[in-house]
mmCIF file of C-alpha atoms in Angstrom:
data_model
loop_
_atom_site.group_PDB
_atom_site.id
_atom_site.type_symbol
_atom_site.label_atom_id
_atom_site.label_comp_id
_atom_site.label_asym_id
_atom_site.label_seq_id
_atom_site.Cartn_x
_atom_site.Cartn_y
_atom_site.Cartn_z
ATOM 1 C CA UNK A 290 0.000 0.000 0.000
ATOM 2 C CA UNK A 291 1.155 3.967 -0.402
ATOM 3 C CA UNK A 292 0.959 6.299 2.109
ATOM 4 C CA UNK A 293 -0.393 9.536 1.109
ATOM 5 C CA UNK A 294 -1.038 12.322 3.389
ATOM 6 C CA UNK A 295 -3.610 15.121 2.309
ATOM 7 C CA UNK A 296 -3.117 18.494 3.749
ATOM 8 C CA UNK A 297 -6.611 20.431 4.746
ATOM 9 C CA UNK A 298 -7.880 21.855 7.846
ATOM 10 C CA UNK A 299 -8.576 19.475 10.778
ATOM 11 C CA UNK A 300 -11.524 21.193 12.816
ATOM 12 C CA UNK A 301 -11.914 20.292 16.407
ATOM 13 C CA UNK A 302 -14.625 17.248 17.421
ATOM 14 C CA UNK A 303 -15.895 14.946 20.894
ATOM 15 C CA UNK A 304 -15.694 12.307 23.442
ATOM 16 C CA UNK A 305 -18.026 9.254 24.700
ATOM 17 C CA UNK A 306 -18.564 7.046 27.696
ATOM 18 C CA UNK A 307 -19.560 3.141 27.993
ATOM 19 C CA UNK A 308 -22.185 0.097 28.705
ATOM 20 C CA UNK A 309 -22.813 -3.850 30.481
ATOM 21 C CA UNK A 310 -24.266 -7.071 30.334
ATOM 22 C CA UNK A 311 -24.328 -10.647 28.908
ATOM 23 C CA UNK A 312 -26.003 -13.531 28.819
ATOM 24 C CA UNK A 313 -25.616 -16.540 26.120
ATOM 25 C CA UNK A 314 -27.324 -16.586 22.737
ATOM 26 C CA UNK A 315 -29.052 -19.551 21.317
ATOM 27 C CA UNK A 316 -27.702 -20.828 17.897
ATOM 28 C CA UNK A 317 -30.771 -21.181 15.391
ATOM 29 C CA UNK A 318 -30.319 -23.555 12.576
ATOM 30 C CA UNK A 319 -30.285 -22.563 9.112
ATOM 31 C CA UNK A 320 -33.686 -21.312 7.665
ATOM 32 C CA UNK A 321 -35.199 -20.614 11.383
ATOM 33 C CA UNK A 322 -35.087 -16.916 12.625
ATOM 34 C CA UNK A 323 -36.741 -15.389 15.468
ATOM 35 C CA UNK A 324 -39.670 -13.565 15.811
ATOM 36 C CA UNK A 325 -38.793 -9.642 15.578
ATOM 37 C CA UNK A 326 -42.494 -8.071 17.344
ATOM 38 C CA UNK A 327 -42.345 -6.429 20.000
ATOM 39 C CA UNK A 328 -43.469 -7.005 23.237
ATOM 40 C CA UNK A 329 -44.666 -5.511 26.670
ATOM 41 C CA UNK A 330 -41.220 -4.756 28.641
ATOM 42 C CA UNK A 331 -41.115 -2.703 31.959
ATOM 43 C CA UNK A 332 -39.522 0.893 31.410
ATOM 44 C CA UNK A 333 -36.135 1.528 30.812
ATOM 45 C CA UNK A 334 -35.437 4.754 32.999
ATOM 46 C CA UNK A 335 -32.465 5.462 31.673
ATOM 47 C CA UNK A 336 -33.375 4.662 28.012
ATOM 48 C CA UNK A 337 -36.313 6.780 28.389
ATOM 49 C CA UNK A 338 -34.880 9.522 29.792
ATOM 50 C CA UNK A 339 -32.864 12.446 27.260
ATOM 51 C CA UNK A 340 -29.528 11.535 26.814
ATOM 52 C CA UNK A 341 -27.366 14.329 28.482
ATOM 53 C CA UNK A 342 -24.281 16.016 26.158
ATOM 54 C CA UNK A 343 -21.122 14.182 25.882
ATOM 55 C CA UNK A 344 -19.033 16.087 22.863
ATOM 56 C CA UNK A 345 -19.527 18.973 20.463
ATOM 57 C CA UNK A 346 -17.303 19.020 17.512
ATOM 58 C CA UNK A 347 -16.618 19.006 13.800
ATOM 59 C CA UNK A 348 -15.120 16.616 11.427
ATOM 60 C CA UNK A 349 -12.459 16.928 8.703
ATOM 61 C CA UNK A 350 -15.108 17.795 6.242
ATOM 62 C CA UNK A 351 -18.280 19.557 5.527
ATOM 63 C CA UNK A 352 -20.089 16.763 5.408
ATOM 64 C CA UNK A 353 -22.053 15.084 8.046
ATOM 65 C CA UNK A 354 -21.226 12.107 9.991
ATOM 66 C CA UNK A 355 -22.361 8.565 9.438
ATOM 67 C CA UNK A 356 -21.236 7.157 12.481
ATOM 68 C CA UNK A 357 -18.773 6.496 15.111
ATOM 69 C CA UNK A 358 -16.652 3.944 17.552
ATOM 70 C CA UNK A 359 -14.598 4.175 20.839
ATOM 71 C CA UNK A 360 -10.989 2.602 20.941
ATOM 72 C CA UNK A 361 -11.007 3.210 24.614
ATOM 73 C CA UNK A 362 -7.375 1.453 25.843
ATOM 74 C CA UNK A 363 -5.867 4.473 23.319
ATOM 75 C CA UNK A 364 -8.318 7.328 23.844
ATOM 76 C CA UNK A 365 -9.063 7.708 20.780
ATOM 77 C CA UNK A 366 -12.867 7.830 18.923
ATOM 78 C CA UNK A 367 -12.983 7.129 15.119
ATOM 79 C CA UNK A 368 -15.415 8.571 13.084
ATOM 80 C CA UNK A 369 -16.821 8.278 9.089
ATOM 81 C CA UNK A 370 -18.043 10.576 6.416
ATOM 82 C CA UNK A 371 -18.320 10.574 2.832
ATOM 83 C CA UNK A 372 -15.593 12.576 1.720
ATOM 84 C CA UNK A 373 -16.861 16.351 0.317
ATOM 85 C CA UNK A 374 -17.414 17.658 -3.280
ATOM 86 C CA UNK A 375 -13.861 19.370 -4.703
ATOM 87 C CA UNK A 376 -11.382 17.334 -2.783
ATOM 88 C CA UNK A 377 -8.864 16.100 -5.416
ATOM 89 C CA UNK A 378 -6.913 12.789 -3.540
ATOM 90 C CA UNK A 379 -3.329 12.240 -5.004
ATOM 91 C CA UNK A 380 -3.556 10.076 -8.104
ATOM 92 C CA UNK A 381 -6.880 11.400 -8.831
ATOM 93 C CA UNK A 382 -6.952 13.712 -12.158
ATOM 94 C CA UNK A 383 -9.771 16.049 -11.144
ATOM 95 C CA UNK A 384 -11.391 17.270 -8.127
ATOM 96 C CA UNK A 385 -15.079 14.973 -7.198
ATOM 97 C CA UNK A 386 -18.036 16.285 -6.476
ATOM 98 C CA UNK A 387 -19.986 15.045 -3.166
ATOM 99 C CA UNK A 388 -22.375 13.334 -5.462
ATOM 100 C CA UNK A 389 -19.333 11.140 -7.202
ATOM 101 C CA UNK A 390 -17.783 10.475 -3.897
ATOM 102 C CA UNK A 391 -21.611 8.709 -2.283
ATOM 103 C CA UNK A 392 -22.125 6.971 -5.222
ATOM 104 C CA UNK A 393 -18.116 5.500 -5.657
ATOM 105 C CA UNK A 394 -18.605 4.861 -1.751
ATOM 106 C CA UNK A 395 -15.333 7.205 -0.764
ATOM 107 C CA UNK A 396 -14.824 7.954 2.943
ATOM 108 C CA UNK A 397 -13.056 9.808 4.954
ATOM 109 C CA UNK A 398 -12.218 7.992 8.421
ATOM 110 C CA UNK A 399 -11.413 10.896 11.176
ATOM 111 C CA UNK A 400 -9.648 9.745 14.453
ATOM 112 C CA UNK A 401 -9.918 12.160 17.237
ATOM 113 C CA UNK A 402 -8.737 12.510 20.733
ATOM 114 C CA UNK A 403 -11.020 11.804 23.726
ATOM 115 C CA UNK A 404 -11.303 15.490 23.664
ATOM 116 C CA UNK A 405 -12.424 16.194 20.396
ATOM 117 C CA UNK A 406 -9.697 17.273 18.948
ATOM 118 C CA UNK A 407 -8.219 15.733 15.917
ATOM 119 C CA UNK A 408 -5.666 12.638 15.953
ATOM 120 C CA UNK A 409 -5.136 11.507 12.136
ATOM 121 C CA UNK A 410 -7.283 10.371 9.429
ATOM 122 C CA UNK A 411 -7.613 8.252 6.348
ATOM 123 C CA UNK A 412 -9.436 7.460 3.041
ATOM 124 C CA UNK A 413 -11.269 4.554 2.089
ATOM 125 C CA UNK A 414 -12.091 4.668 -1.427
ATOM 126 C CA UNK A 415 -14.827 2.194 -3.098
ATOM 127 C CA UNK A 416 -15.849 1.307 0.714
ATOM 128 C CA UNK A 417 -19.816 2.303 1.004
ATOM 129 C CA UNK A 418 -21.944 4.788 2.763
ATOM 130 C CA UNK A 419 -20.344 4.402 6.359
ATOM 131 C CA UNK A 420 -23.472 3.552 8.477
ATOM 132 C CA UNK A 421 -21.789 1.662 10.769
ATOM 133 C CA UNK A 422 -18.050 1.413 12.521
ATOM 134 C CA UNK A 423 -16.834 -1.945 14.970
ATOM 135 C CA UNK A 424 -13.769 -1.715 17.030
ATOM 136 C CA UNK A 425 -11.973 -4.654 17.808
ATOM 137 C CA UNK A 426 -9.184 -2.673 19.917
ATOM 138 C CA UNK A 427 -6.673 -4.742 22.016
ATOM 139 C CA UNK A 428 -3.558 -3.542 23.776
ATOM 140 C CA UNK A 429 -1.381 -3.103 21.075
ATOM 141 C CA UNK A 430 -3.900 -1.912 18.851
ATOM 142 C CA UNK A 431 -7.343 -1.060 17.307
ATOM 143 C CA UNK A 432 -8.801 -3.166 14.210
ATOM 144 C CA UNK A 433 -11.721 -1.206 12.709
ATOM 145 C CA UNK A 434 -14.336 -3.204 10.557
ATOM 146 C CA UNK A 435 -16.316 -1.158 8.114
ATOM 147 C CA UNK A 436 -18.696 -1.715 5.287
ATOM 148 C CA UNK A 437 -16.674 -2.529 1.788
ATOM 149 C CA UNK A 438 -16.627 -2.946 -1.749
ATOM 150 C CA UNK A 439 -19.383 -0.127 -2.766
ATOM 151 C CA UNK A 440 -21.603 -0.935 -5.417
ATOM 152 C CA UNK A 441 -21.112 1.319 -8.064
ATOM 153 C CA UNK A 442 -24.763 1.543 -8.495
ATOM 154 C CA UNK A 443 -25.587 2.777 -5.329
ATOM 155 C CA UNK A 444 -22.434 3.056 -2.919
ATOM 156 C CA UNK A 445 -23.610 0.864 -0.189
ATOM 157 C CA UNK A 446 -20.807 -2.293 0.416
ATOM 158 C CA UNK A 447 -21.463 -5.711 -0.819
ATOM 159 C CA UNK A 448 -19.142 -6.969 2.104
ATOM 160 C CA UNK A 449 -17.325 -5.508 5.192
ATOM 161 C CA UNK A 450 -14.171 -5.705 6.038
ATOM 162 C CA UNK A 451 -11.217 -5.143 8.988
ATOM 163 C CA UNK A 452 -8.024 -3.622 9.017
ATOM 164 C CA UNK A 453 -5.447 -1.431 10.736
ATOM 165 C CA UNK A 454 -5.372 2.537 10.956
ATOM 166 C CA UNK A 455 -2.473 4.240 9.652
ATOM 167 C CA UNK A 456 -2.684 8.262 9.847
ATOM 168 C CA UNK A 457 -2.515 9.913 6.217
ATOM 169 C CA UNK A 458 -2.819 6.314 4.850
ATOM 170 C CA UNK A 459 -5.968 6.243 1.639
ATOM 171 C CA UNK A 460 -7.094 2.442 1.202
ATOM 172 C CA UNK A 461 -8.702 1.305 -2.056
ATOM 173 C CA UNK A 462 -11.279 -1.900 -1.796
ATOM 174 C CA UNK A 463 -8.752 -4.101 -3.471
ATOM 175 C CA UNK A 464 -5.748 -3.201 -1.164
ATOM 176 C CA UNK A 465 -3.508 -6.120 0.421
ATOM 177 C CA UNK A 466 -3.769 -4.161 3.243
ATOM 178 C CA UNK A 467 -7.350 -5.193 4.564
ATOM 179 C CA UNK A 468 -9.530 -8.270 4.652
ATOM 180 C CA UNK A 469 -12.951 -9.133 3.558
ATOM 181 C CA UNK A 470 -16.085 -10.679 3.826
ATOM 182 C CA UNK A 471 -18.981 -11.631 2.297
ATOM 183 C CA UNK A 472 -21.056 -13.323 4.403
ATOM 184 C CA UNK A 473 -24.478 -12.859 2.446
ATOM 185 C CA UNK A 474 -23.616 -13.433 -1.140
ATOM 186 C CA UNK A 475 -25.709 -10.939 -3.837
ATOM 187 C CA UNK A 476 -26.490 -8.529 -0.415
ATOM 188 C CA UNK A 477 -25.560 -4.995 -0.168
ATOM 189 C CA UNK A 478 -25.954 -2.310 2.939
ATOM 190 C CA UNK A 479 -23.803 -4.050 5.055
ATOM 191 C CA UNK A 480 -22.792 -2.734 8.364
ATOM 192 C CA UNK A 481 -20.879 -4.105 11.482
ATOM 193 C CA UNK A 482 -20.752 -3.731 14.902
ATOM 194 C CA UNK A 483 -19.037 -5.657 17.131
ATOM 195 C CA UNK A 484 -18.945 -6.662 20.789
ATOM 196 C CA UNK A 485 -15.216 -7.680 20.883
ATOM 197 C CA UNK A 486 -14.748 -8.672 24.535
ATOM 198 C CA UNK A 487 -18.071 -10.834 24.135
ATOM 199 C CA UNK A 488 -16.787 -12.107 20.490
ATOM 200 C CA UNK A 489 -19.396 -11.430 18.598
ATOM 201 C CA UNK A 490 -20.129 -9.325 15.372
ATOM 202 C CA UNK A 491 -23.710 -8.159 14.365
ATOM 203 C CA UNK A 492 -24.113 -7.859 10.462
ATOM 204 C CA UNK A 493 -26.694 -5.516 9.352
ATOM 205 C CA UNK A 494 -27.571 -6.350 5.194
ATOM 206 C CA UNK A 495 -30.249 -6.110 2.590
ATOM 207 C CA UNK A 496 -30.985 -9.168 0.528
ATOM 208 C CA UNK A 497 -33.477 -8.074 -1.975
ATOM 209 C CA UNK A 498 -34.196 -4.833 -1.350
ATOM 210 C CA UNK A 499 -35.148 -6.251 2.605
ATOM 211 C CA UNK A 500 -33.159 -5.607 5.457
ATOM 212 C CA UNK A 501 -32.215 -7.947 8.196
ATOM 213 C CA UNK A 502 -29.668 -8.963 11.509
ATOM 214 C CA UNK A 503 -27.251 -11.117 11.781
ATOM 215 C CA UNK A 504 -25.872 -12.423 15.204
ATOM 216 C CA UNK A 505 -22.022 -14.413 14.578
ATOM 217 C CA UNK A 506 -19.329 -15.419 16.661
ATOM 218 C CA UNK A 507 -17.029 -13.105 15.875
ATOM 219 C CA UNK A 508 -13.832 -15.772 15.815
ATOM 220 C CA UNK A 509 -15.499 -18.363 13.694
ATOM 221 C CA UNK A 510 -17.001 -15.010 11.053
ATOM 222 C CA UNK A 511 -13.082 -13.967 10.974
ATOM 223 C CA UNK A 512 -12.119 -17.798 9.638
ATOM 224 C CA UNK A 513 -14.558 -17.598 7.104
ATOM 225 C CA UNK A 514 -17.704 -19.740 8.823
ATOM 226 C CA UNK A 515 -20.878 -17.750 8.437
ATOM 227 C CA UNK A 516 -23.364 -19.631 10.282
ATOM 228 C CA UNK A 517 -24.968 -16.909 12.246
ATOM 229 C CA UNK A 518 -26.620 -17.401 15.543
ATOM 230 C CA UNK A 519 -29.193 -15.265 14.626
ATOM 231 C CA UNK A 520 -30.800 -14.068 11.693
ATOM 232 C CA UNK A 521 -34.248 -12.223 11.252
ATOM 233 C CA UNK A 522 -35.910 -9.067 9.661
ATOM 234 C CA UNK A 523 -34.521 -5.752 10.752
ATOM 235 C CA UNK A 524 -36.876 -4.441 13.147
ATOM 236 C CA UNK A 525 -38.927 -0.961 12.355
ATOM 237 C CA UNK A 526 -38.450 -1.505 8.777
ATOM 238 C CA UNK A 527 -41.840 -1.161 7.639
ATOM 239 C CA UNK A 528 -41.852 2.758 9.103
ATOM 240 C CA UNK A 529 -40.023 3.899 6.127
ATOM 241 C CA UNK A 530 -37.412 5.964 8.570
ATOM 242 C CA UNK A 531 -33.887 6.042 7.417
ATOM 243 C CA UNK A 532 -31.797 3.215 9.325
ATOM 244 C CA UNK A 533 -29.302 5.602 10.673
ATOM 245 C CA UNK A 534 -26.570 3.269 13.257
ATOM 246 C CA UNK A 535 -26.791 0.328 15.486
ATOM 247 C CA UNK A 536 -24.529 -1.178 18.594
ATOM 248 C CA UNK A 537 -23.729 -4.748 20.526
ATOM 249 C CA UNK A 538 -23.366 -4.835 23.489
ATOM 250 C CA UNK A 539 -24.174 -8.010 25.659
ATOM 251 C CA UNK A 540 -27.500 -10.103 24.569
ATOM 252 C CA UNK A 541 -29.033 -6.581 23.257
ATOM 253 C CA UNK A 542 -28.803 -4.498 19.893
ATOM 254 C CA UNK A 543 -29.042 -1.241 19.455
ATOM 255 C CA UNK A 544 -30.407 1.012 16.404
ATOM 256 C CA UNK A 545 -31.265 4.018 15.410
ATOM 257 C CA UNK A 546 -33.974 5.222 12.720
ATOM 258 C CA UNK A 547 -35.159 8.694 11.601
ATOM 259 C CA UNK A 548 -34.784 11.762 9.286
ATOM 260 C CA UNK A 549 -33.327 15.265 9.787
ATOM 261 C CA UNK A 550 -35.956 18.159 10.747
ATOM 262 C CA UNK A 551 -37.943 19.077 7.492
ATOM 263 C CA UNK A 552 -41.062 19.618 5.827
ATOM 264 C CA UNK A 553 -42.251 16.115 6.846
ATOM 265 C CA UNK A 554 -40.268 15.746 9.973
ATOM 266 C CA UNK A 555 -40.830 19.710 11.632
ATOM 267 C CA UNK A 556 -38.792 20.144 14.519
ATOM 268 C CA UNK A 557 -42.787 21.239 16.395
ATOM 269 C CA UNK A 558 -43.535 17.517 16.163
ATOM 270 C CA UNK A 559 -40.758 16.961 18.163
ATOM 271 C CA UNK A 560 -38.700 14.970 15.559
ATOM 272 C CA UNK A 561 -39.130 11.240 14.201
ATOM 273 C CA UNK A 562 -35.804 9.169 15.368
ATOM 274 C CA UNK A 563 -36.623 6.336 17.179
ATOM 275 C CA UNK A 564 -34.377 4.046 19.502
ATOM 276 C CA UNK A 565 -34.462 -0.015 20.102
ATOM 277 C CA UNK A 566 -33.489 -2.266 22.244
ATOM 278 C CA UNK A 567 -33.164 -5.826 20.359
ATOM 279 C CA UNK A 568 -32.804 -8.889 23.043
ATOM 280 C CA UNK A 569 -30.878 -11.178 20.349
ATOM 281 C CA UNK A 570 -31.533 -14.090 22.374
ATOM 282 C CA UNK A 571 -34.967 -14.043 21.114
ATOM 283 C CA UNK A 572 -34.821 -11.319 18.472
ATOM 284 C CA UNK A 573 -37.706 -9.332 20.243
ATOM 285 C CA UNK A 574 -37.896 -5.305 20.806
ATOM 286 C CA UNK A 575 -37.652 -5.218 24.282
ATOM 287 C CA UNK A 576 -37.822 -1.123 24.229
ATOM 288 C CA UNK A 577 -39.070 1.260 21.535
ATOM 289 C CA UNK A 578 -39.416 4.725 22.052
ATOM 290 C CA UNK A 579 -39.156 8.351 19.959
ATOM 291 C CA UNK A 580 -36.233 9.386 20.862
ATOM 292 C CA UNK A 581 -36.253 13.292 22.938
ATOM 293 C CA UNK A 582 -32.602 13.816 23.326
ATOM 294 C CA UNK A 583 -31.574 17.210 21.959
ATOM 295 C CA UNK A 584 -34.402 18.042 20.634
ATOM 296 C CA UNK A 585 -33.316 21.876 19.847
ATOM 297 C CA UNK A 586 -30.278 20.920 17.450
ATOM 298 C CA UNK A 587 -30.705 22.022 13.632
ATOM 299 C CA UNK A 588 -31.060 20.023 11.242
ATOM 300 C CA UNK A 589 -30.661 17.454 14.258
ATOM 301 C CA UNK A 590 -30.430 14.450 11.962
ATOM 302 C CA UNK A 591 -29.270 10.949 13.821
ATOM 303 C CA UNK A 592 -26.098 9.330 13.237
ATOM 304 C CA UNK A 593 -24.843 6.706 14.445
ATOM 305 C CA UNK A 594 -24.586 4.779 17.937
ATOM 306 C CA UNK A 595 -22.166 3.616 19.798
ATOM 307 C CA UNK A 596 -20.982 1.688 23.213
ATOM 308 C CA UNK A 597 -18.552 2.884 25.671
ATOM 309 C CA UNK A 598 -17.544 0.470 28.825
ATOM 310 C CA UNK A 599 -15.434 1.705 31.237
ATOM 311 C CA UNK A 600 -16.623 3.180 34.318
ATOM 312 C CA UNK A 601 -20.539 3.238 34.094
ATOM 313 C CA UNK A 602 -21.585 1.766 30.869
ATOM 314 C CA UNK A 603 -23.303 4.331 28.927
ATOM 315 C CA UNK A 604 -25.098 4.318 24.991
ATOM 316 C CA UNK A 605 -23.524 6.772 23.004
ATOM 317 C CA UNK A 606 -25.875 8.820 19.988
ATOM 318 C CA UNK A 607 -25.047 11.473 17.864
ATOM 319 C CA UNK A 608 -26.816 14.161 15.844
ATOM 320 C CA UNK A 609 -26.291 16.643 13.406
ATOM 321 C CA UNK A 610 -26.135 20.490 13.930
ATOM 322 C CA UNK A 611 -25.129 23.675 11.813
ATOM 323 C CA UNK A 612 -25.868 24.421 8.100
ATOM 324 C CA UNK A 613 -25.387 22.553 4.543
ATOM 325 C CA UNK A 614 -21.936 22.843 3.937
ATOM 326 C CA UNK A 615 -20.764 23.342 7.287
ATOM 327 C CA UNK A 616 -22.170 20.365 9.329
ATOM 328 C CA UNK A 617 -21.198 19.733 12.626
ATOM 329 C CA UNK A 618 -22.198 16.954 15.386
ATOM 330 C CA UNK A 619 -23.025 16.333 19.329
ATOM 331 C CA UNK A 620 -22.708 13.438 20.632
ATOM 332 C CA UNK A 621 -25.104 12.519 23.908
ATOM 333 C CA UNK A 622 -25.310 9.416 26.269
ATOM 334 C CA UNK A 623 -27.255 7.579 28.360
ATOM 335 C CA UNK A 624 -26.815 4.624 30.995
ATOM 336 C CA UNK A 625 -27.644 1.513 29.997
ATOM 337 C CA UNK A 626 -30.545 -0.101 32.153
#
């Protein structure tokens, strides 16, 4: 691989906190899934309640984020974003607009500082739409798994993959440097997040046009056996809201759904994003609720979740704030019931 490093402005960004909770999950053979409807639960005070603000910050670029992870042992929080319209990448003949860079499936991957402030960065060209970011961080280092391989007719990955930040470094889909997966052949939109002390990786996909989970153990997904413990439809799905970030942590998922403030979304109605709580040992909503954190912000669209651990375990969201072109982010947590 070559090293390239790209010299732009680094604005200032955030910090996070964590989360607990196990229990073992029940392998289902092939062609059984479990039932995704919800069901009565007692109240999740803590769920329920506003998450309170963790970070304020910007990105590398304009453009907003997709979502986010924690390497904690390093203090350090990675973040994605398609890269913006006029950046020119070396090797590249010509400038790409925003537009070109979604549909080729181009990120930018920021690392910051618990702080917020920025720590390096890379490129990830032909990768997808950056919905969702796993950390598998040990204590030598951090091994992020992202969507891969875009789809040149849409952007979104056909596969995800795992490798190794290097600061300045830009990493094409077909680089030595990174491995991949396919664990649903002919599926596209898909997503990771992982649970690495727990070993397990949850696979968000679409397999003809329909979205669904995935539950594997994340040692036997890494030697190539993709026998999941869990598979079944994507909860919420049928709302139409934008799938917008998910977490592992324990027996539970997490995701996030909803739109930015707009004509059919008006910040008066108090906003559309919703939050779950998935038990994966039966693949039931155990909590669903419209989500009231920040409920001021501008254009205040959600992105991404995400799970930090030490000290009290806490759920990590974040939102959009500030204008087209100039997009920033909060993040906000909550303890986890």
């Amino acid at each position: 691989m070559t090293h390239h490093t790209i010299q732009m402005g680094q604005p200032g960004r955030r910090t996070v906190l964590g989360l607990g909770a196990v229990a073992a999950l029940t392998f289902l053979p092939p062609g059984r899934e479990a039932h995704a409807s919800p069901v009565p639960d007692h109240k999740l005070p803590a769920l329920s309640a506003a998450g309170l603000p963790l970070l304020t910050g910007r990105l590398r670029h304009t453009t907003v984020l997709q979502s986010f992870g924690f390497d904690e042992p390093r203090g350090h929080i990675y973040a994605l974003q398609i890269v913006e319209g006029g950046v020119r990448l070396p090797g590249e003949k010509t400038a790409r607009t925003h537009a070109e860079r979604a549909k080729s499936g181009d990120l930018c991957l920021n690392r910051l500082a618990m702080d917020g402030s920025p720590a390096g960065h890379m490129y990830l060209k032909g990768f997808g739409h950056g919905g969702a970011l796993g950390i598998e961080a040990s204590a030598t280092a951090a091994t992020l798994w992202t969507e891969w391989d875009a789809n040149p007719a849409s952007g979104y990955g056909r596969g995800i993959c795992r490798f190794r930040f290097t600061d300045g470094r830009i990493l094409s889909r077909a680089d030595s440097g990174l491995r991949g997966y396919r664990p649903v052949p002919g599926s596209t939109t898909n997503y990771a997040a992982l649970d690495a002390p727990k070993r397990r990786l949850l696979l968000r996909y679409k397999k003809n046009g329909a979205p669904r989970f995935a539950l594997y153990d994340l040692d036997r997904f890494q030697a190539g056996t993709y026998r999941p413990l869990l598979d079944m439809a994507q909860p919420g799905a049928d709302s139409g809201l934008p799938f917008q970030g998910m977490a592992l942590y324990g027996s539970f998922a997490y995701q996030l759904l909803g739109s930015a403030y707009g004509a059919r979304n008006p910040s008066s109605s108090g906003g559309n994003t919703r939050l779950y709580r998935i038990d994966l040992r039966t693949g039931r909503v155990v909590h669903e609720q419209v989500e009231h954190t920040a409920l001021h912000l501008s254009p205040r669209e959600p992105e991404g979740l995400a799970v930090l651990r030490e000290g009290t375990p806490r759920l990590c969201l974040g939102l959009t704030e500030g204008p087209v072109g100039g997009r920033g982010f909060r993040l906000y947590y909550k303890a986890l019931s």
